[in-house]
XYZ file of C-alpha atoms in Angstrom:
701
model
C 59.827 40.578 40.039
C 58.525 41.474 36.245
C 57.963 38.689 34.854
C 54.658 36.292 35.925
C 54.834 32.471 33.712
C 51.173 30.305 35.269
C 52.047 26.727 34.495
C 49.068 24.365 33.933
C 49.013 20.465 34.331
C 47.986 20.196 31.106
C 49.639 21.295 27.813
C 47.171 24.012 25.865
C 47.731 27.323 24.205
C 50.513 30.003 24.918
C 49.503 33.375 25.304
C 53.234 35.675 25.280
C 52.161 40.038 27.028
C 54.356 42.580 26.742
C 53.316 45.595 28.425
C 55.628 49.238 28.823
C 55.626 49.857 32.610
C 55.488 47.231 35.879
C 51.904 48.134 37.159
C 50.669 48.086 33.124
C 51.956 44.777 33.378
C 50.281 43.202 36.450
C 46.477 44.789 35.189
C 47.058 43.154 31.959
C 47.941 39.940 33.083
C 45.196 39.871 35.595
C 43.047 40.673 33.717
C 43.579 38.130 30.934
C 44.183 34.960 34.141
C 40.504 35.977 35.408
C 39.205 35.284 31.477
C 41.263 32.248 30.050
C 43.927 31.685 32.674
C 42.072 28.229 32.817
C 42.513 27.079 29.179
C 46.182 29.106 28.714
C 49.469 29.355 29.884
C 50.182 32.902 30.313
C 53.332 35.162 30.131
C 54.222 37.928 30.756
C 56.454 40.572 30.369
C 57.148 43.887 30.826
C 60.311 45.418 27.778
C 61.831 47.367 30.215
C 63.502 44.709 32.532
C 62.720 42.068 29.874
C 65.031 39.090 29.977
C 67.549 38.420 27.245
C 66.762 35.004 25.888
C 62.605 36.969 24.701
C 63.449 35.392 21.206
C 61.875 32.665 22.139
C 58.574 34.680 21.925
C 57.797 32.452 18.308
C 57.576 29.874 20.562
C 54.016 30.972 21.931
C 50.650 31.016 19.856
C 50.279 33.884 20.417
C 51.260 37.558 21.733
C 49.699 40.706 23.059
C 51.305 43.612 22.684
C 49.763 46.855 24.939
C 50.285 49.879 22.522
C 51.671 50.178 19.210
C 54.319 52.084 20.050
C 56.036 48.891 21.284
C 56.771 46.974 18.097
C 59.419 49.825 17.221
C 61.133 48.967 21.066
C 60.869 45.142 20.758
C 63.755 43.766 17.879
C 61.648 40.237 17.287
C 57.836 42.071 16.730
C 58.199 42.505 13.029
C 55.565 43.859 11.273
C 53.119 41.644 9.881
C 53.694 38.592 12.509
C 50.031 36.015 11.943
C 50.709 35.528 16.104
C 51.604 39.033 16.906
C 48.153 41.133 18.320
C 47.668 44.908 18.605
C 45.246 44.932 21.850
C 42.503 47.943 21.553
C 42.316 49.186 25.293
C 39.399 51.074 27.537
C 38.955 52.909 30.493
C 38.550 51.034 33.315
C 34.609 51.650 33.903
C 35.252 50.840 37.495
C 36.633 54.231 38.477
C 35.007 56.399 35.811
C 33.021 57.485 39.498
C 36.206 59.550 40.225
C 35.420 62.449 37.570
C 32.286 62.750 39.152
C 34.214 65.477 41.520
C 34.897 67.573 38.921
C 32.950 71.006 38.809
C 31.260 70.864 35.568
C 33.064 73.361 33.148
C 36.665 72.755 34.477
C 39.167 72.650 31.789
C 40.618 69.367 32.511
C 43.976 67.890 30.758
C 44.191 64.465 30.082
C 47.447 62.895 30.004
C 48.498 59.924 28.519
C 51.902 58.736 27.866
C 51.379 59.753 24.341
C 49.781 61.420 21.911
C 47.440 59.458 19.983
C 46.634 57.390 23.112
C 45.669 60.555 24.525
C 43.517 62.184 22.273
C 42.182 59.185 22.014
C 41.295 58.450 25.661
C 39.206 62.263 25.681
C 36.972 60.712 22.129
C 36.276 57.959 25.258
C 35.424 60.303 28.071
C 33.646 62.880 25.733
C 31.215 59.675 24.101
C 30.457 58.146 27.590
C 29.015 61.521 28.286
C 31.715 63.881 30.366
C 30.830 66.515 28.059
C 30.548 69.364 30.636
C 34.202 69.132 31.213
C 37.170 70.969 29.011
C 38.901 68.013 28.543
C 42.502 69.250 26.400
C 45.287 66.237 25.594
C 48.569 66.327 27.584
C 51.520 63.998 26.963
C 55.625 64.047 26.892
C 56.586 66.169 24.636
C 54.105 68.806 23.949
C 54.952 72.710 24.253
C 53.158 74.779 25.734
C 51.665 72.841 28.578
C 48.534 74.234 29.250
C 47.990 75.834 32.082
C 45.196 73.957 33.912
C 45.034 72.570 37.604
C 43.223 69.056 37.261
C 44.579 66.162 35.372
C 43.437 62.827 34.595
C 45.400 60.002 33.938
C 44.682 56.179 33.282
C 47.809 54.638 35.787
C 50.404 57.519 33.931
C 51.543 59.673 36.868
C 54.737 60.254 35.902
C 53.700 62.052 32.700
C 51.834 64.500 34.794
C 53.142 67.754 35.120
C 54.702 68.723 38.417
C 52.763 71.735 38.455
C 49.106 69.956 38.114
C 47.990 70.324 41.782
C 44.705 67.983 41.011
C 45.477 63.980 39.897
C 43.014 61.857 39.003
C 44.345 58.616 38.269
C 41.274 56.527 36.666
C 43.768 53.372 36.486
C 45.375 51.115 33.803
C 43.343 51.028 30.142
C 42.062 47.170 29.850
C 41.514 45.818 26.990
C 38.918 46.350 25.707
C 36.195 43.695 24.537
C 36.312 42.775 21.228
C 39.960 42.322 21.840
C 39.221 39.834 23.754
C 36.942 37.982 21.383
C 40.031 37.952 18.965
C 42.094 36.389 21.020
C 39.585 33.797 21.801
C 39.219 33.327 18.669
C 42.488 33.099 18.012
C 43.666 30.671 20.638
C 40.296 28.851 19.375
C 39.122 28.934 22.686
C 35.097 30.844 21.644
C 32.453 28.739 22.185
C 28.777 28.795 24.004
C 30.959 29.294 27.215
C 33.120 32.159 26.531
C 29.572 34.369 26.461
C 30.883 34.369 30.076
C 32.993 37.123 28.903
C 29.907 39.990 28.717
C 28.908 38.816 31.719
C 32.848 40.397 33.168
C 32.003 43.157 31.361
C 30.004 44.370 32.624
C 30.418 44.299 36.391
C 32.489 47.065 36.376
C 29.004 49.160 35.297
C 27.133 46.679 38.441
C 29.643 47.884 40.198
C 29.150 51.712 39.969
C 25.414 50.706 40.183
C 26.222 50.161 43.039
C 28.252 52.376 44.393
C 25.857 55.243 42.980
C 21.954 53.457 43.458
C 21.762 55.849 46.599
C 21.889 58.752 44.249
C 19.815 57.918 40.782
C 16.737 59.987 42.229
C 18.585 62.986 44.058
C 20.887 63.767 41.097
C 19.787 64.039 37.269
C 23.449 64.035 35.906
C 24.755 60.829 37.030
C 21.283 59.250 35.495
C 22.117 60.818 32.338
C 25.951 59.537 32.825
C 24.716 56.215 34.034
C 22.503 55.726 30.745
C 25.718 56.708 28.316
C 27.367 54.350 29.973
C 24.939 51.042 29.918
C 24.219 52.451 26.185
C 27.312 51.952 25.317
C 27.199 48.021 25.884
C 26.566 45.721 23.363
C 24.457 43.605 26.013
C 20.771 44.485 27.141
C 20.240 45.778 30.488
C 18.234 45.654 33.192
C 18.632 47.200 36.507
C 15.765 46.524 39.156
C 15.587 47.323 43.266
C 14.719 44.645 45.573
C 11.744 44.609 45.462
C 12.349 43.787 40.980
C 11.292 47.067 40.164
C 12.813 48.232 36.927
C 15.694 51.354 37.602
C 17.256 51.496 34.707
C 16.693 50.175 31.166
C 18.927 50.761 27.972
C 18.527 51.403 24.365
C 18.961 47.540 23.922
C 17.426 45.994 25.611
C 14.201 48.454 24.162
C 15.368 47.581 21.262
C 15.421 44.077 20.929
C 12.627 42.980 23.357
C 10.472 46.020 21.728
C 9.081 48.586 24.458
C 8.177 51.597 25.585
C 10.923 53.788 27.579
C 8.443 56.908 29.284
C 6.149 53.503 30.953
C 9.252 51.454 31.844
C 10.985 52.815 34.943
C 9.387 51.537 38.726
C 7.534 49.237 36.040
C 7.890 45.342 37.646
C 10.047 42.723 34.868
C 7.173 40.064 35.562
C 5.014 42.367 34.298
C 6.989 44.017 31.062
C 9.119 40.422 30.500
C 6.691 37.931 32.493
C 9.185 35.011 30.906
C 12.426 36.821 33.120
C 12.655 35.001 35.915
C 14.232 36.923 38.911
C 13.159 35.786 42.466
C 15.241 33.126 42.604
C 18.274 35.491 42.253
C 16.886 38.058 44.448
C 16.488 35.629 47.010
C 19.720 33.593 47.325
C 22.155 36.451 46.233
C 23.950 34.449 43.992
C 24.824 35.393 40.457
C 23.441 33.362 37.793
C 25.843 32.682 34.159
C 25.070 32.112 30.543
C 22.131 31.211 30.658
C 20.544 31.066 27.142
C 16.543 31.575 28.199
C 13.893 31.901 25.140
C 12.260 35.709 25.623
C 9.982 37.220 22.575
C 10.270 34.251 20.705
C 13.874 34.392 20.455
C 16.696 33.065 22.535
C 18.867 35.561 24.955
C 21.568 35.109 26.442
C 21.202 36.344 29.857
C 23.154 36.851 32.709
C 21.907 37.615 36.461
C 24.080 39.280 39.148
C 22.812 41.053 42.119
C 23.477 43.570 43.753
C 22.900 44.975 47.958
C 20.396 46.033 47.235
C 18.186 44.730 43.648
C 20.225 43.238 40.721
C 21.367 43.306 37.524
C 20.086 41.723 34.655
C 21.968 41.166 30.677
C 20.158 39.885 27.914
C 21.746 39.477 23.820
C 20.588 38.112 21.267
C 22.361 34.513 20.904
C 22.638 34.989 17.347
C 24.573 38.061 17.570
C 26.864 36.121 19.015
C 27.111 33.841 16.174
C 27.390 36.055 14.121
C 30.183 37.947 15.579
C 31.895 34.516 16.085
C 32.075 33.818 12.328
C 32.958 37.660 11.384
C 36.098 37.343 14.032
C 36.894 33.709 12.780
C 36.338 34.763 8.631
C 38.986 37.332 9.231
C 41.605 34.886 10.993
C 40.533 32.135 8.466
C 40.842 34.075 5.180
C 44.162 34.943 5.475
C 45.337 31.169 5.480
C 41.671 30.011 2.737
C 41.456 31.784 -0.096
C 41.250 30.668 -3.416
C 43.773 32.109 -5.169
C 42.579 31.987 -8.961
C 39.818 33.147 -11.798
C 38.750 32.125 -14.553
C 41.538 34.419 -16.497
C 43.905 32.357 -15.106
C 42.837 30.075 -16.648
C 44.815 29.630 -20.166
C 43.869 27.587 -23.223
C 43.182 27.536 -26.776
C 40.534 24.683 -26.834
C 37.552 24.946 -28.277
C 36.514 22.286 -25.448
C 38.208 23.793 -22.764
C 36.970 27.630 -23.622
C 33.318 26.303 -23.928
C 33.931 24.185 -20.278
C 34.792 28.010 -18.895
C 31.560 29.346 -19.993
C 29.750 26.332 -18.564
C 31.554 27.151 -15.212
C 31.028 30.478 -15.282
C 26.719 29.787 -14.730
C 26.788 27.201 -12.938
C 28.705 29.577 -9.770
C 26.363 32.104 -10.063
C 23.949 29.187 -7.987
C 25.046 27.841 -4.789
C 24.068 23.667 -6.140
C 27.541 21.751 -4.986
C 29.242 20.566 -7.923
C 31.273 17.518 -8.528
C 34.686 18.489 -11.224
C 36.226 14.946 -13.169
C 39.617 15.169 -13.981
C 42.864 13.440 -14.138
C 45.380 14.555 -12.326
C 47.418 17.253 -12.724
C 44.556 18.701 -15.329
C 43.924 21.780 -12.821
C 40.315 20.751 -10.672
C 41.298 23.400 -7.802
C 42.181 25.739 -10.128
C 38.249 25.960 -11.785
C 37.408 25.146 -7.896
C 38.504 28.555 -6.687
C 37.485 30.067 -10.493
C 33.756 29.026 -9.395
C 33.883 30.472 -5.996
C 35.881 33.545 -6.806
C 32.798 34.255 -9.674
C 30.145 33.545 -7.367
C 27.762 35.484 -4.846
C 30.058 33.850 -1.995
C 33.758 35.409 -3.195
C 33.457 37.245 -0.478
C 33.215 33.949 1.760
C 36.771 31.738 3.216
C 37.527 29.429 0.272
C 38.574 26.219 2.618
C 40.207 23.042 0.408
C 40.558 19.812 1.596
C 42.268 17.059 0.266
C 41.027 13.942 1.606
C 43.068 10.853 -0.288
C 45.890 13.407 2.525
C 44.417 13.090 5.949
C 44.723 10.150 7.368
C 41.169 8.293 7.728
C 41.145 8.255 11.498
C 41.057 12.391 11.414
C 39.535 13.315 8.829
C 35.925 12.634 10.274
C 36.490 14.661 13.582
C 38.587 17.482 10.645
C 35.896 17.925 8.724
C 33.406 17.975 10.777
C 35.287 19.212 14.448
C 35.622 17.633 18.103
C 34.802 18.874 21.147
C 37.298 18.565 24.417
C 37.409 15.085 25.245
C 35.787 13.850 22.112
C 38.988 11.562 21.799
C 42.378 11.162 23.371
C 45.075 13.975 21.839
C 41.537 16.207 21.268
C 42.676 19.835 21.330
C 42.034 21.258 24.775
C 38.711 23.578 24.259
C 38.090 21.611 21.037
C 38.321 22.471 17.828
C 36.437 23.374 14.508
C 35.806 21.279 11.410
C 36.751 22.840 7.951
C 32.911 23.630 7.356
C 32.678 25.537 10.030
C 35.413 27.655 8.745
C 34.082 27.463 5.719
C 30.913 28.764 6.970
C 29.258 32.043 4.136
C 31.809 30.685 2.014
C 33.133 27.048 -0.312
C 34.518 23.424 1.038
C 36.510 22.325 -1.752
C 36.816 18.484 -1.210
C 39.756 16.930 -3.494
C 40.054 13.097 -4.053
C 36.297 13.051 -2.693
C 36.365 9.542 -3.831
C 39.262 8.333 -1.220
C 36.054 8.600 1.947
C 35.342 5.525 3.957
C 31.739 5.137 4.075
C 31.068 6.032 7.673
C 32.695 9.452 6.860
C 30.656 9.715 3.488
C 27.203 9.356 5.597
C 28.113 12.550 7.776
C 28.832 14.187 4.454
C 25.009 12.884 3.048
C 23.664 14.706 6.001
C 25.413 17.948 5.990
C 24.366 17.861 2.341
C 20.915 17.311 3.358
C 20.250 19.170 6.567
C 22.781 22.152 5.834
C 24.061 21.249 9.644
C 27.232 20.322 11.429
C 27.325 17.870 14.937
C 31.130 18.043 15.862
C 32.815 14.482 17.176
C 31.997 13.879 20.606
C 28.714 16.546 21.081
C 25.412 16.920 20.460
C 24.885 20.920 19.732
C 23.788 21.329 15.809
C 25.800 23.841 14.681
C 24.255 25.290 11.125
C 26.118 26.641 8.446
C 26.024 27.953 5.126
C 28.281 26.307 2.308
C 28.698 25.533 -1.127
C 30.007 22.446 -2.066
C 32.662 21.476 -4.447
C 33.793 17.618 -4.929
C 36.695 16.435 -7.496
C 38.449 13.077 -8.004
C 39.547 11.072 -10.443
C 37.953 7.966 -9.830
C 35.390 6.249 -11.836
C 32.538 7.158 -8.717
C 29.781 4.746 -10.786
C 31.803 1.818 -10.734
C 32.813 2.488 -6.871
C 29.072 2.382 -6.262
C 29.164 -1.012 -8.052
C 31.132 -2.034 -6.244
C 30.440 -0.717 -3.285
C 32.455 1.465 -2.001
C 30.642 4.807 -2.776
C 27.137 5.945 -1.293
C 24.218 6.315 -4.500
C 22.815 8.488 -2.808
C 25.776 11.024 -1.491
C 26.738 10.806 -5.452
C 23.195 12.373 -6.913
C 23.954 14.844 -4.526
C 27.285 15.792 -5.548
C 26.824 16.018 -9.228
C 24.007 18.725 -9.348
C 26.430 19.931 -11.584
C 29.267 18.141 -12.806
C 32.355 19.533 -14.852
C 34.763 17.068 -16.794
C 38.340 18.658 -17.510
C 39.619 16.801 -20.407
C 43.273 15.829 -20.125
C 45.572 17.568 -21.811
C 46.464 14.779 -24.571
C 43.023 15.697 -26.113
C 44.022 19.328 -26.179
C 46.845 18.967 -28.238
C 46.617 22.621 -30.134
C 47.248 23.750 -25.938
C 49.963 21.611 -25.788
C 52.949 24.323 -26.915
C 51.278 27.364 -25.971
C 50.230 26.218 -22.341
C 54.707 25.626 -22.644
C 55.448 28.521 -23.854
C 52.554 30.600 -20.951
C 55.199 28.523 -18.384
C 58.801 29.642 -20.457
C 57.239 33.505 -20.341
C 56.984 33.369 -16.387
C 60.405 32.194 -16.235
C 62.134 34.141 -18.758
C 59.737 37.047 -20.460
C 62.448 37.024 -23.504
C 61.953 33.359 -24.805
C 59.686 31.659 -27.456
C 58.895 28.236 -27.155
C 59.823 28.116 -30.454
C 64.087 29.149 -30.084
C 63.303 27.024 -26.869
C 62.713 23.172 -28.171
C 64.296 21.749 -30.727
C 61.603 21.028 -33.221
C 62.452 16.995 -32.344
C 61.326 18.178 -28.834
C 58.311 20.371 -30.194
C 57.227 17.287 -31.753
C 57.580 14.665 -28.986
C 55.559 17.203 -26.557
C 53.116 17.339 -29.329
C 52.967 13.278 -29.120
C 53.485 12.476 -25.994
C 50.278 11.170 -24.254
C 51.210 13.345 -20.644
C 49.875 11.515 -17.593
C 50.455 14.318 -15.591
C 48.423 16.427 -17.365
C 49.332 19.845 -17.124
C 51.111 19.690 -14.007
C 53.630 17.839 -15.063
C 53.861 19.725 -18.567
C 54.901 23.560 -16.048
C 57.350 20.319 -14.198
C 59.335 19.757 -17.154
C 58.995 23.070 -18.667
C 60.739 24.233 -15.163
C 63.204 21.647 -15.473
C 64.544 21.662 -18.736
C 64.695 26.162 -17.851
C 67.012 25.905 -15.164
C 69.203 22.612 -16.397
C 70.105 23.226 -19.906
C 71.186 26.850 -20.137
C 72.880 28.910 -23.288
C 71.266 26.651 -26.208
C 68.128 25.059 -27.755
C 66.804 21.654 -25.631
C 67.971 18.104 -27.441
C 65.979 14.879 -27.744
C 68.507 13.974 -25.017
C 67.744 16.737 -21.891
C 64.796 15.075 -22.000
C 63.546 13.348 -18.692
C 63.661 10.147 -18.509
C 59.796 9.451 -19.116
C 59.785 11.279 -22.070
C 62.934 9.323 -23.024
C 61.468 5.985 -22.939
C 58.512 7.828 -24.784
C 60.571 8.367 -27.588
C 62.533 4.450 -27.455
C 59.124 2.915 -27.826
C 58.943 1.335 -31.483
C 55.178 3.337 -31.833
C 57.199 6.814 -31.943
C 57.481 7.567 -34.635
C 61.446 9.188 -34.703
C 64.170 8.125 -36.127
C 66.426 5.566 -33.906
C 63.927 4.474 -31.860
C 63.504 0.935 -32.977
C 67.212 1.503 -33.033
C 67.327 1.757 -29.549
C 64.768 -0.436 -28.205
C 66.112 -3.141 -30.444
C 69.777 -2.671 -28.638
C 67.891 -2.467 -25.670
C 66.687 -5.909 -26.050
C 69.931 -7.238 -27.329
C 72.522 -6.754 -24.265
C 72.047 -7.999 -20.913
C 74.289 -8.415 -17.811
C 77.720 -7.407 -17.637
C 77.571 -6.003 -21.542
C 75.326 -3.288 -20.213
C 77.318 -1.608 -18.116
C 81.034 -2.132 -20.626
C 78.557 -0.419 -23.208
C 77.474 2.258 -21.125
C 80.552 2.881 -19.962
C 82.070 3.225 -23.953
C 79.470 5.818 -24.108
C 79.799 7.840 -20.981
C 83.621 7.973 -21.984
C 82.974 9.189 -25.446
C 79.999 12.138 -23.717
C 82.651 12.808 -22.035
C 84.630 14.114 -24.528
C 81.828 15.015 -26.861
C 82.322 17.713 -24.837
C 85.113 18.965 -26.141
C 84.404 18.500 -29.829
C 86.471 15.808 -29.489
C 86.859 11.480 -30.221
C 88.880 9.381 -27.878
C 90.926 6.279 -29.938
C 90.593 2.638 -29.189
C 93.658 2.746 -27.230
C 92.787 5.475 -24.814
C 89.163 3.808 -24.847
C 90.806 0.332 -23.939
C 92.987 2.342 -20.586
C 90.638 3.813 -19.670
C 87.726 0.732 -19.321
C 90.323 -0.983 -17.938
C 91.010 1.110 -14.875
C 87.333 1.312 -14.076
C 87.693 -2.761 -13.684
C 87.002 -3.459 -16.775
C 88.976 -6.752 -18.701
C 89.082 -4.665 -21.523
C 91.202 -5.744 -24.425
C 91.877 -3.643 -28.113
C 90.171 -6.007 -29.626
C 86.925 -6.201 -27.610
C 86.988 -2.849 -27.127
C 87.240 -2.286 -31.396
C 84.185 -5.210 -32.024
C 82.070 -3.130 -29.454
C 83.040 -0.034 -31.412
C 81.573 -1.612 -34.437
C 78.235 -2.527 -33.046
C 77.895 1.179 -31.875
C 79.144 2.440 -34.807
C 76.245 -0.241 -37.054
C 74.367 1.375 -35.294
C 75.014 4.956 -35.054
C 75.341 5.599 -31.990
C 79.218 6.724 -32.697
C 80.987 7.607 -35.848
C 84.291 5.983 -35.778
C 87.260 8.288 -37.857
C 90.430 7.889 -38.664
C 93.615 9.148 -36.891
C 94.144 10.468 -34.122
C 90.234 11.995 -34.108
C 88.797 8.561 -33.068
C 86.010 7.876 -31.954
C 82.742 10.442 -31.625
C 78.984 9.681 -29.706
C 76.739 11.123 -31.763
C 73.434 12.716 -30.648
C 71.475 8.904 -31.067
C 74.675 8.017 -28.849
C 73.166 9.700 -25.737
C 69.827 8.482 -25.405
C 71.387 5.174 -25.634
C 73.238 6.431 -22.789
C 70.530 7.503 -21.187
C 68.609 4.948 -21.972
C 70.974 2.113 -20.551
C 72.152 4.183 -17.614
C 67.778 3.772 -16.769
C 68.335 0.686 -17.085
C 71.679 -0.327 -15.238
C 69.488 2.010 -12.110
């Protein structure tokens, strides 16, 4: 069976592994199981025998592909899919000892399934110290094949030419440390407990130490090789004998602890690092993993692993792991947390707005909190993103949070994160909050006036201490975040009413930015309208698109939805009015209602308002029906006679006579809603009548 599926008692993340070859699948799947099998459901396929329903790959949280070359062989793996990760591979360190039997100076072919992987393995072997061998990359399709007797291959014996006499199989190349770390980040499993990963990776090196320890004093080449291997591992490593004397001491630990390598070998650990306790591990023979200890004034993650005679200790600065975590998180986070706008994206001719932009640029250069105040639709997030992109934090994440959009009972855990089991439904392994995700960048808290008082209190602590504590945890996590908040509410009034903390207000209000509404920037209205129109059709200008009366109405209208409402209006008119100029009757209801008010300075507005007040009940529908029939005829530039109107109205369910229709037509004509002609042309609806029809339909509905 070439498929392995592991089901767990809880519902968690799912990972799909795709490999070439069944042996590869078993080895890599076992490696993943060993690391995260207790947290993630793992499914693995060998693509050569993959089932027909494998397209269900999209249901997995992460797809790990063992080689770049597989992408072209799996139809549903499209380039650029966010949940697909190409694994970086490393040599299986536990098999390195097999290469020691090859005589120095021997010409050896390094065989893999393709040119790139063969050359990569050659480079890796040289970096590990096998410079005494003459390594030649060999792969299927190479011609001519070098005539040599010895080949090294990572579990690809079928690719080795048949004439080769001595084949050294160093096993499947395993998934390397950086890929494993990225898998943990992608699945949101990277926390202090994940540091066990380093212990599992150095276990292969420890195994080599055990197999070869009897030769350390006899073979100088072996010492050089082992030193090269352990110096290529990120952790600091010390190997000691049964009496606690140091046998191996790598460059990483020397640099971390500032010790002179010339006096280390043979010295007892207790003499050089008195704070490092190894006696318990030597006596018990039991591993001690992922303990946090303090040595030389710094915190280290320490792993102590016993051997048959002695032990290996690995130390890594806790801060280094945190930096790696933040870097990997940032790579993932930035895909969704990027500020889209710059100050150049803010279009304006208003002196008031230009001054605001200049002020924003100055504010961007410092690290103080910023409070943006403005009505809905004025562009608060646009300004926040522009400030971020103009600041020294521009390379960091920009995390935008709409506080009003999140349910109040979830806002706290989303902002500050939570630990596994913190509440019913909490994600397995917990979750980093928005503040952690915004580390080294900016968090934008929109609608800040909507957060509850208890969340305000926690937010105040973050602003004061620059650290967060996840829900359900006691661990303090430092965060380096700039806070930009925004609101359309009167926070001072909320303070007086007891709904907003005064101390939080002054923390946020270090630099206030007030964005004026569009009605206070009359000169920007048609300028912005033309900007939005040009994005839709660069051949149009606002003067040819809007009738003069409509353009005047745009300037007089209050635009309660501000720039957003103006943009939506232009886009709606562009899609609905094709091939002609926009007239009053084409406008959306809000603008028509404004036009219909007596205060509007346009002819016909008072007649419409008066008429709407004068008619009620059934008359509303009767007048609307007459105007609707005439509007249908207007498209053909023809009118309708009284007799035809009466017949059409009665077919629609009205009880009209020619006389009642005549009286209604007279009323409509007196108010300028229709024109009555003699003869066959009959009655014709006017532009004012079309506006009246829209108003009637709005009142009926």
